[in-house]
Short mmCIF file of C-alpha atoms in Angstrom, two decimals:
data_model
loop_
_atom_site.label_atom_id
_atom_site.label_comp_id
_atom_site.label_asym_id
_atom_site.label_seq_id
_atom_site.Cartn_x
_atom_site.Cartn_y
_atom_site.Cartn_z
CA ALA M 23 -6.74 -28.65 -28.35
CA SER M 24 -9.69 -29.91 -26.32
CA LEU M 25 -11.22 -26.43 -26.28
CA SER M 26 -10.94 -26.26 -30.09
CA PHE M 27 -12.56 -29.65 -30.38
CA ALA M 28 -15.38 -28.64 -28.08
CA ARG M 29 -15.96 -25.44 -30.04
CA SER M 30 -16.15 -27.45 -33.24
CA SER M 31 -18.87 -29.56 -31.72
CA GLY M 32 -21.16 -26.52 -31.58
CA ARG M 33 -22.70 -27.85 -28.31
CA ARG M 34 -22.92 -25.28 -25.49
CA ARG M 35 -22.72 -27.89 -22.75
CA THR M 36 -19.51 -29.43 -24.22
CA ILE M 37 -17.98 -25.97 -24.56
CA ILE M 38 -18.86 -25.01 -21.06
CA ARG M 39 -17.20 -28.11 -19.59
CA SER M 40 -14.13 -27.48 -21.76
CA LEU M 41 -13.93 -23.85 -20.82
CA SER M 42 -14.02 -24.80 -17.14
CA ASP M 43 -11.15 -27.36 -17.56
CA THR M 44 -9.09 -24.99 -19.71
CA TYR M 45 -9.46 -22.06 -17.46
CA HIS M 46 -8.00 -23.94 -14.46
CA SER M 47 -4.87 -24.80 -16.46
CA LEU M 48 -4.14 -21.12 -17.09
CA SER M 49 -2.42 -20.05 -13.89
CA HIS M 50 0.72 -18.25 -14.90
CA PRO M 51 0.46 -14.43 -15.11
CA ASP M 52 1.25 -14.58 -18.77
CA ASP M 53 -2.03 -16.50 -19.16
CA TRP M 54 -4.17 -14.02 -17.15
CA PRO M 55 -5.57 -12.15 -20.11
CA LEU M 56 -6.76 -15.39 -21.71
CA ARG M 57 -8.21 -16.48 -18.37
CA ALA M 58 -10.26 -13.30 -18.27
CA GLU M 59 -11.49 -13.83 -21.77
CA LEU M 60 -12.54 -17.39 -21.12
CA ALA M 61 -14.22 -16.44 -17.87
CA SER M 62 -16.40 -13.87 -19.75
CA GLU M 63 -17.19 -16.37 -22.37
CA LEU M 64 -18.21 -18.97 -19.78
CA LEU M 65 -20.51 -16.53 -18.08
CA ALA M 66 -22.09 -15.60 -21.44
CA LEU M 67 -22.76 -19.29 -22.28
CA SER M 68 -24.08 -19.98 -18.77
CA GLU M 69 -26.61 -17.17 -19.31
CA LEU M 70 -27.68 -18.60 -22.68
CA GLU M 71 -28.10 -22.01 -21.09
CA ASP M 72 -29.89 -20.50 -18.00
CA ASN M 73 -28.16 -23.01 -15.83
CA ILE M 74 -27.70 -21.63 -12.30
CA ARG M 75 -24.88 -23.98 -11.31
CA ASP M 76 -22.94 -23.01 -14.43
CA ARG M 77 -23.74 -19.35 -13.69
CA PHE M 78 -22.27 -19.71 -10.23
CA GLN M 79 -19.09 -21.30 -11.53
CA ALA M 80 -18.68 -18.64 -14.22
CA LEU M 81 -19.20 -15.76 -11.66
CA HIS M 82 -16.71 -17.41 -9.26
CA LEU M 83 -14.08 -17.65 -12.01
CA LEU M 84 -14.73 -14.17 -13.34
CA PHE M 85 -14.36 -12.61 -9.86
CA SER M 86 -10.78 -14.08 -9.65
CA THR M 87 -9.74 -12.49 -12.92
CA GLN M 88 -11.28 -9.24 -11.87
CA VAL M 89 -9.14 -9.23 -8.70
CA GLN M 90 -6.07 -9.87 -10.83
CA PHE M 91 -6.85 -6.86 -13.03
CA ALA M 92 -8.14 -4.64 -10.31
CA ASP M 93 -11.53 -4.43 -12.10
CA PRO M 94 -14.00 -2.22 -9.97
CA LEU M 95 -16.83 -4.41 -11.22
CA LEU M 96 -15.64 -7.28 -9.11
CA ARG M 97 -18.09 -6.13 -6.37
CA THR M 98 -21.05 -6.44 -8.76
CA THR M 99 -19.91 -9.93 -9.70
CA PHE M 100 -19.65 -10.83 -6.06
CA LEU M 101 -23.18 -9.64 -5.31
CA ARG M 102 -24.53 -11.61 -8.27
CA GLN M 103 -22.78 -14.72 -7.09
CA GLN M 104 -24.00 -14.20 -3.48
CA ALA M 105 -27.57 -14.06 -4.84
CA VAL M 106 -27.03 -17.27 -6.84
CA VAL M 107 -25.66 -19.18 -3.94
CA ALA M 108 -28.60 -18.17 -1.76
CA ARG M 109 -30.79 -19.99 -4.20
CA LEU M 110 -28.60 -23.11 -4.43
CA ARG M 111 -28.21 -23.53 -0.69
CA HIS M 112 -25.05 -25.58 -1.29
CA PRO M 113 -22.62 -25.50 1.73
CA PHE M 114 -19.47 -25.95 -0.39
CA MET M 115 -20.56 -23.08 -2.65
CA ARG M 116 -21.29 -20.91 0.41
CA GLY M 117 -17.61 -21.59 1.45
CA MET M 118 -16.47 -20.55 -2.08
CA VAL M 119 -18.46 -17.23 -1.76
CA GLY M 120 -16.99 -16.77 1.71
CA TYR M 121 -13.42 -16.80 0.48
CA GLN M 122 -14.29 -14.02 -1.92
CA GLN M 123 -16.12 -12.05 0.80
CA ALA M 124 -12.91 -12.39 2.84
CA CYS M 125 -10.97 -11.15 -0.24
CA LEU M 126 -13.04 -7.96 -0.43
CA ALA M 127 -12.75 -7.38 3.27
CA HIS M 128 -8.94 -7.70 2.98
CA LEU M 129 -8.91 -5.20 0.02
CA ASP M 130 -10.97 -2.84 2.18
CA GLY M 131 -8.47 -3.14 5.00
CA ARG M 132 -11.01 -4.90 7.27
CA LEU M 133 -8.56 -7.47 8.37
CA GLU M 134 -10.45 -8.57 11.47
CA VAL M 135 -13.52 -9.29 9.37
CA CYS M 136 -11.44 -11.11 6.81
CA GLU M 137 -10.03 -13.31 9.62
CA ARG M 138 -13.37 -14.05 11.12
CA ILE M 139 -14.71 -15.23 7.72
CA ASN M 140 -11.65 -17.32 7.07
CA ASP M 141 -11.94 -19.04 10.53
CA ALA M 142 -15.61 -19.65 10.06
CA ILE M 143 -14.96 -21.40 6.72
CA LEU M 144 -12.31 -23.56 8.34
CA GLU M 145 -14.69 -24.68 11.13
CA GLY M 146 -17.47 -25.36 8.68
CA SER M 147 -15.42 -27.04 6.01
CA LEU M 148 -16.53 -30.37 4.57
CA VAL M 149 -13.21 -31.46 3.22
CA ALA M 150 -10.39 -33.27 5.05
CA ARG M 151 -8.95 -31.29 7.93
CA SER M 152 -5.42 -31.27 6.47
CA ARG M 153 -6.80 -29.79 3.15
CA ALA M 154 -8.92 -27.30 5.02
CA LEU M 155 -6.00 -26.14 7.14
CA ALA M 156 -3.88 -25.73 4.05
CA THR M 157 -6.62 -23.63 2.39
CA TRP M 158 -7.06 -21.57 5.61
CA MET M 159 -3.35 -20.89 5.80
CA ILE M 160 -2.88 -18.90 2.59
CA PRO M 161 -5.40 -16.06 3.36
CA THR M 162 -4.36 -16.17 7.13
CA PHE M 163 -0.75 -15.68 6.07
CA ASN M 164 -1.73 -12.72 3.95
CA ILE M 165 -3.57 -11.19 6.84
CA ARG M 166 -0.56 -11.67 9.20
CA VAL M 167 1.72 -10.19 6.63
CA ALA M 168 -0.48 -7.11 6.47
CA GLN M 169 -0.42 -6.93 10.26
CA GLY M 170 3.35 -7.48 10.44
CA ARG M 171 2.62 -10.75 12.38
CA GLU M 172 3.70 -13.49 9.98
CA PHE M 173 6.18 -14.78 12.54
CA GLU M 174 3.21 -16.30 14.39
CA LEU M 175 2.80 -18.79 11.55
CA ALA M 176 6.43 -20.00 11.38
CA ALA M 177 5.76 -23.32 13.18
CA GLN M 178 2.63 -24.05 11.06
CA THR M 179 4.58 -23.22 7.89
CA ASP M 180 7.31 -25.65 8.79
CA ALA M 181 4.73 -28.33 9.49
CA LEU M 182 3.11 -27.85 6.16
CA ILE M 183 6.58 -28.14 4.46
CA ASP M 184 7.08 -31.51 6.17
CA GLU M 185 3.56 -32.74 5.63
CA GLN M 186 3.11 -31.63 2.01
CA VAL M 187 6.48 -32.19 0.37
CA GLU M 188 4.83 -32.29 -2.98
CA LEU M 189 3.87 -28.57 -2.55
CA PRO M 190 7.13 -26.69 -2.64
CA GLY M 191 5.29 -23.32 -2.48
CA TRP M 192 5.12 -23.59 1.26
CA ARG M 193 8.85 -22.95 1.34
CA THR M 194 8.31 -19.43 -0.07
CA LEU M 195 6.29 -18.60 3.04
CA ALA M 196 9.14 -19.85 5.14
CA ALA M 197 11.66 -17.81 3.15
CA TRP M 198 9.67 -14.66 3.70
CA ILE M 199 9.33 -15.24 7.42
CA ALA M 200 13.03 -15.90 7.63
CA ALA M 201 13.82 -12.76 5.63
CA ARG M 202 11.69 -10.70 8.01
CA ARG M 203 13.55 -12.24 11.00
CA GLY M 204 16.89 -11.51 9.46
CA ASP M 205 17.67 -15.26 9.08
CA LEU M 206 19.37 -14.96 5.70
CA ASP M 207 20.84 -18.49 5.90
CA ARG M 208 17.34 -19.87 5.92
CA VAL M 209 16.42 -17.64 2.93
CA VAL M 210 19.44 -19.00 1.03
CA ALA M 211 18.54 -22.59 1.92
CA GLU M 212 14.95 -22.22 0.70
CA ALA M 213 15.97 -20.41 -2.44
CA ASP M 214 18.51 -23.16 -3.23
CA TYR M 215 15.97 -25.90 -2.58
CA LEU M 216 13.59 -24.10 -4.96
CA GLU M 217 16.40 -23.51 -7.48
CA ASN M 218 15.69 -19.83 -7.31
CA GLY M 219 12.04 -20.47 -8.21
CA ARG M 220 12.44 -22.98 -11.04
CA ARG M 221 10.93 -25.69 -8.91
CA LEU M 222 7.69 -23.77 -8.28
CA PRO M 223 4.90 -25.40 -10.25
CA SER M 224 2.88 -23.37 -12.68
CA ASP M 225 -0.31 -23.62 -10.62
CA MET M 226 -2.79 -21.16 -9.09
CA PHE M 227 -0.20 -20.28 -6.44
CA TRP M 228 2.61 -19.53 -8.68
CA SER M 229 2.34 -15.72 -8.74
CA GLY M 230 2.08 -15.40 -4.94
CA ALA M 231 4.81 -17.93 -4.29
CA ALA M 232 7.16 -16.24 -6.73
CA MET M 233 6.46 -12.81 -5.19
CA LEU M 234 7.26 -14.09 -1.69
CA LEU M 235 10.45 -15.77 -2.75
CA GLY M 236 11.54 -12.71 -4.79
CA ARG M 237 10.86 -10.37 -1.83
CA ALA M 238 12.84 -12.65 0.45
CA VAL M 239 15.74 -13.02 -1.79
CA ALA M 240 15.87 -9.26 -2.33
CA ARG M 241 17.13 -9.04 1.26
CA LEU M 242 20.24 -10.92 0.22
CA ASP M 243 23.32 -9.17 -1.09
CA ASP M 244 23.53 -11.50 -3.95
CA PRO M 245 22.98 -9.79 -7.42
CA ALA M 246 23.48 -13.12 -9.29
CA ARG M 247 20.66 -14.74 -7.36
CA HIS M 248 18.51 -11.61 -7.97
CA ASP M 249 19.11 -11.93 -11.67
CA ALA M 250 18.34 -15.74 -11.59
CA LEU M 251 14.93 -14.94 -10.13
#
C-alpha cells in the first residue's frame, strides 16, 4: 500500500524511500522475484537521480537478489558497488561491501579468504559487539559447514540461543550441529521448540534457517515430521 501511494506521488525521492522499505519486507523465497524486480527499479531510479548513496544501496540490494538467482552479472554489480564505496569513504558501507566480497570468495571456494574478510569486518565493526558477533556467526557457520567443522561453533551457537531468545533461527544451527553429531534427541528437541519450522519468522534468515532445520530433521526416521516441514 505504501509503495502504491509513493508511486502515485510521482516523486522519485519518495518512491526510492518506499522501494527501500518494501524491499526489506520481502524475505520469503516466494517474494524473491518481486525483490529482484524492485531492486532493478531502485537502481534505475538512483541512476536518474544521480545520487551516489542511493546508487550504493540499490547495487547492494541488487547483488543479494543476483546471488539468490545465480545471476552471473553479480560480479559486475559488485565491482560497481566497490567503485562507489571508494568514493564515499564510509566505514559502514565498506563493511557491507566486505560481506559481499566474502560471499564471492565463498562461491569461488576460497574459504580461507572468506574467513579473513569476515574476521576483519568483525574487528572493525562500529556496531555493538553482540550484534557484530551475531553477524559474524552466520558466514562463519557457512564456512565451517563447507569445511566439515561446524562442531567448533557448538558452544557459541548455544550461547546465542540463550542470549538472543527472540531469534529462534539460532536453534536451526544447533539442530544441524546435533544432526551431524548423531544427537537425534537434540534434533527432535529443537524441531519441537520450533514447531517444525512454524515459529521461524519470515525475515531475511528464513530460507537458510528452514534449510538447516529441514536437513537436520531429514536425519530422523520420522516421515510425519518430514511431511510437517
